[in-house]
Amino acid sequence: MLTPGEEKIDTSNLPAHIAVIMDGNGRWARQQGAMRIFGHHHGIKAVKDTVEASAELGIKYLTLYTFSTENWNRPKMEVDGIMQLLVTTISAEVPELHKNNVKLKAIGDIASLPTKAKRQLQDGIDLTKNNTGLTLILALSYSGKWDILQATKAIVEKVKSGELETDDITEQTFSAHLATEETPDVDLLIRTGGDHRISNYLLWQSAYAELLFLDDIFWPDFRKKDLIEAIAEFQRRERRFGKTGDQVKN
Ligand code: FPP
């Protein structure tokens, strides 16, 4: 069965990797006169819709910016609330993800997460590791600069131990040491909430991503139809990768 609106997109030309900056939860809650955490709770419905639609459409990789390195600087009550929400959401949703053949992964400084969150996450990753459908990657305690630094350190260690020659370090070698490992680069980066910035997300991996900033929608209101509209916009763009328009048309 077609997802409503699916006829708008060409399913033979889907972005392989969609990354999302789920912004605007706090402002959405404030609009309702509620605490910021209320917005994060409502963000879960948008996460579920997006994951479900991505799996149905045949998207291979979906990376969600769930908690950035910089988010640790938020008030403790909000950080604790998000971590709690992470635990309850993962434990509630992993069986459904598994049933739908979704593979769960996480990138970021996972060691810095609370023990309970780490455990839930690892259980979900272990359970779904052989699934072959959508790969859902949660970016947790993640930042692009953190990722580039950890990859650099890992490469330096290999050069020091003689496992790798400096001259053999290519873009491919570097990519393989990023937390995203073998995941293809981001094709489409969507940010809700009206801000037009990358906020230290997948910096290396988004080098040629199509950027889509949604001005009129906060994350808790994002639904399948918005994902489909975003993919339709992606398909209207001409991706030239530094070549001329004539070259890519031929
Ligand atoms: C950004 O909105 C949102 C976050 C920092 C947290 C996102 C977390 C969730 C949606 C819940 C957990 C998700 C999963 C996958 C289990 P903001 O707080 O910066 O909003 P604002 O810009 O309006 O202040």
PDB file of N, CA and C in Angstrom, residues 13-14 34 40 60 134 146 164 173 177 191 200:
ATOM      1  N   ASN A  13      14.575   7.070  -6.938  1.00  0.00           N
ATOM      2  CA  ASN A  13      15.609   8.110  -6.750  1.00  0.00           C
ATOM      3  C   ASN A  13      15.518   8.683  -5.337  1.00  0.00           C
ATOM      4  N   LEU A  14      15.536   7.781  -4.361  1.00  0.00           N
ATOM      5  CA  LEU A  14      15.398   8.229  -2.969  1.00  0.00           C
ATOM      6  C   LEU A  14      16.762   8.627  -2.408  1.00  0.00           C
ATOM      7  N   ALA A  34       3.269  25.364  28.057  1.00  0.00           N
ATOM      8  CA  ALA A  34       3.742  24.202  28.826  1.00  0.00           C
ATOM      9  C   ALA A  34       5.257  24.240  29.003  1.00  0.00           C
ATOM     10  N   HIS A  40       9.402  17.864  24.083  1.00  0.00           N
ATOM     11  CA  HIS A  40      10.215  16.680  23.769  1.00  0.00           C
ATOM     12  C   HIS A  40       9.327  15.432  23.743  1.00  0.00           C
ATOM     13  N   LYS A  60      17.354   3.947   3.273  1.00  0.00           N
ATOM     14  CA  LYS A  60      18.321   3.006   3.872  1.00  0.00           C
ATOM     15  C   LYS A  60      18.839   3.479   5.238  1.00  0.00           C
ATOM     16  N   LEU A 134      15.575  -0.477   7.179  1.00  0.00           N
ATOM     17  CA  LEU A 134      16.101   0.840   7.529  1.00  0.00           C
ATOM     18  C   LEU A 134      17.127   0.743   8.669  1.00  0.00           C
ATOM     19  N   TRP A 146      33.378  16.616  17.543  1.00  0.00           N
ATOM     20  CA  TRP A 146      33.761  15.457  18.369  1.00  0.00           C
ATOM     21  C   TRP A 146      34.115  14.279  17.463  1.00  0.00           C
ATOM     22  N   LEU A 164      49.052   1.774   9.789  1.00  0.00           N
ATOM     23  CA  LEU A 164      48.637   2.636   8.682  1.00  0.00           C
ATOM     24  C   LEU A 164      49.789   3.586   8.335  1.00  0.00           C
ATOM     25  N   THR A 173      39.508   6.371   4.004  1.00  0.00           N
ATOM     26  CA  THR A 173      40.063   5.928   5.302  1.00  0.00           C
ATOM     27  C   THR A 173      39.462   6.785   6.413  1.00  0.00           C
ATOM     28  N   HIS A 177      36.700   5.886   9.744  1.00  0.00           N
ATOM     29  CA  HIS A 177      36.998   6.049  11.168  1.00  0.00           C
ATOM     30  C   HIS A 177      36.006   6.968  11.878  1.00  0.00           C
ATOM     31  N   ARG A 191      16.093  20.331   8.673  1.00  0.00           N
ATOM     32  CA  ARG A 191      16.028  20.944   9.993  1.00  0.00           C
ATOM     33  C   ARG A 191      14.682  21.631  10.153  1.00  0.00           C
ATOM     34  N   ASN A 200      26.792  21.967  14.310  1.00  0.00           N
ATOM     35  CA  ASN A 200      27.788  20.953  14.684  1.00  0.00           C
ATOM     36  C   ASN A 200      27.261  19.522  14.500  1.00  0.00           C
TER      37      ASN A 200
END
